[in-house]
Short mmCIF file of C-alpha atoms in Angstrom, two decimals:
data_model
loop_
_atom_site.label_atom_id
_atom_site.label_comp_id
_atom_site.label_asym_id
_atom_site.label_seq_id
_atom_site.Cartn_x
_atom_site.Cartn_y
_atom_site.Cartn_z
CA UNK A 22 0.00 0.00 0.00
CA UNK A 23 1.37 3.43 -1.00
CA UNK A 24 1.47 6.31 1.43
CA UNK A 25 -0.30 9.49 0.44
CA UNK A 26 1.57 12.71 1.09
CA UNK A 27 -0.55 15.79 1.78
CA UNK A 28 1.09 19.20 1.51
CA UNK A 29 -0.24 22.18 3.42
CA UNK A 30 -0.24 25.39 1.35
CA UNK A 31 -1.56 27.78 3.97
CA UNK A 32 1.76 29.66 4.00
CA UNK A 33 1.28 30.61 0.34
CA UNK A 34 -2.23 31.91 0.96
CA UNK A 35 -1.10 33.88 4.01
CA UNK A 36 1.84 35.45 2.20
CA UNK A 37 -0.39 36.43 -0.75
CA UNK A 38 -2.93 38.01 1.63
CA UNK A 39 -0.21 39.86 3.56
CA UNK A 40 1.30 41.20 0.34
CA UNK A 41 -2.15 42.31 -0.85
CA UNK A 42 -2.75 44.21 2.41
CA UNK A 43 0.72 45.78 2.12
CA UNK A 44 -0.10 46.96 -1.41
CA UNK A 45 -3.35 48.59 -0.30
CA UNK A 46 -1.59 50.42 2.52
CA UNK A 47 1.52 51.35 0.55
CA UNK A 48 -0.39 52.83 -2.39
CA UNK A 49 -3.07 54.46 -0.17
CA UNK A 50 -5.94 52.85 -2.08
CA UNK A 51 -9.58 53.38 -1.17
CA UNK A 52 -11.72 50.37 -0.23
CA UNK A 53 -13.12 49.73 -3.71
CA UNK A 54 -9.75 50.24 -5.39
CA UNK A 55 -8.41 47.76 -2.84
CA UNK A 56 -11.05 45.25 -3.90
CA UNK A 57 -10.11 45.79 -7.54
CA UNK A 58 -6.45 45.39 -6.56
CA UNK A 59 -7.13 41.71 -5.96
CA UNK A 60 -7.39 41.29 -9.72
CA UNK A 61 -5.41 44.29 -10.92
CA UNK A 62 -2.50 44.14 -8.49
CA UNK A 63 0.26 44.28 -11.14
CA UNK A 64 -1.38 47.31 -12.78
CA UNK A 65 -1.27 49.41 -9.60
CA UNK A 66 2.32 48.43 -8.87
CA UNK A 67 3.27 49.36 -12.46
CA UNK A 68 1.59 52.76 -12.20
CA UNK A 69 3.39 53.52 -8.94
CA UNK A 70 6.81 52.39 -10.20
CA UNK A 71 6.43 54.29 -13.49
CA UNK A 72 5.73 57.44 -11.45
CA UNK A 73 8.97 56.91 -9.54
CA UNK A 74 10.98 56.53 -12.72
CA UNK A 75 9.79 59.78 -14.30
#
């Protein structure tokens, strides 16, 4: 009989959530922009970084 190995990925979910909260705070987003940041996270980071480079 083969043993089944189960991996716990809660660390990945926690780190993603922590990074998402950091992004909302760092970019000073409103609540609804924060909700959109879940899907558009790279866009907001790109806008902020492009502003720094100008």
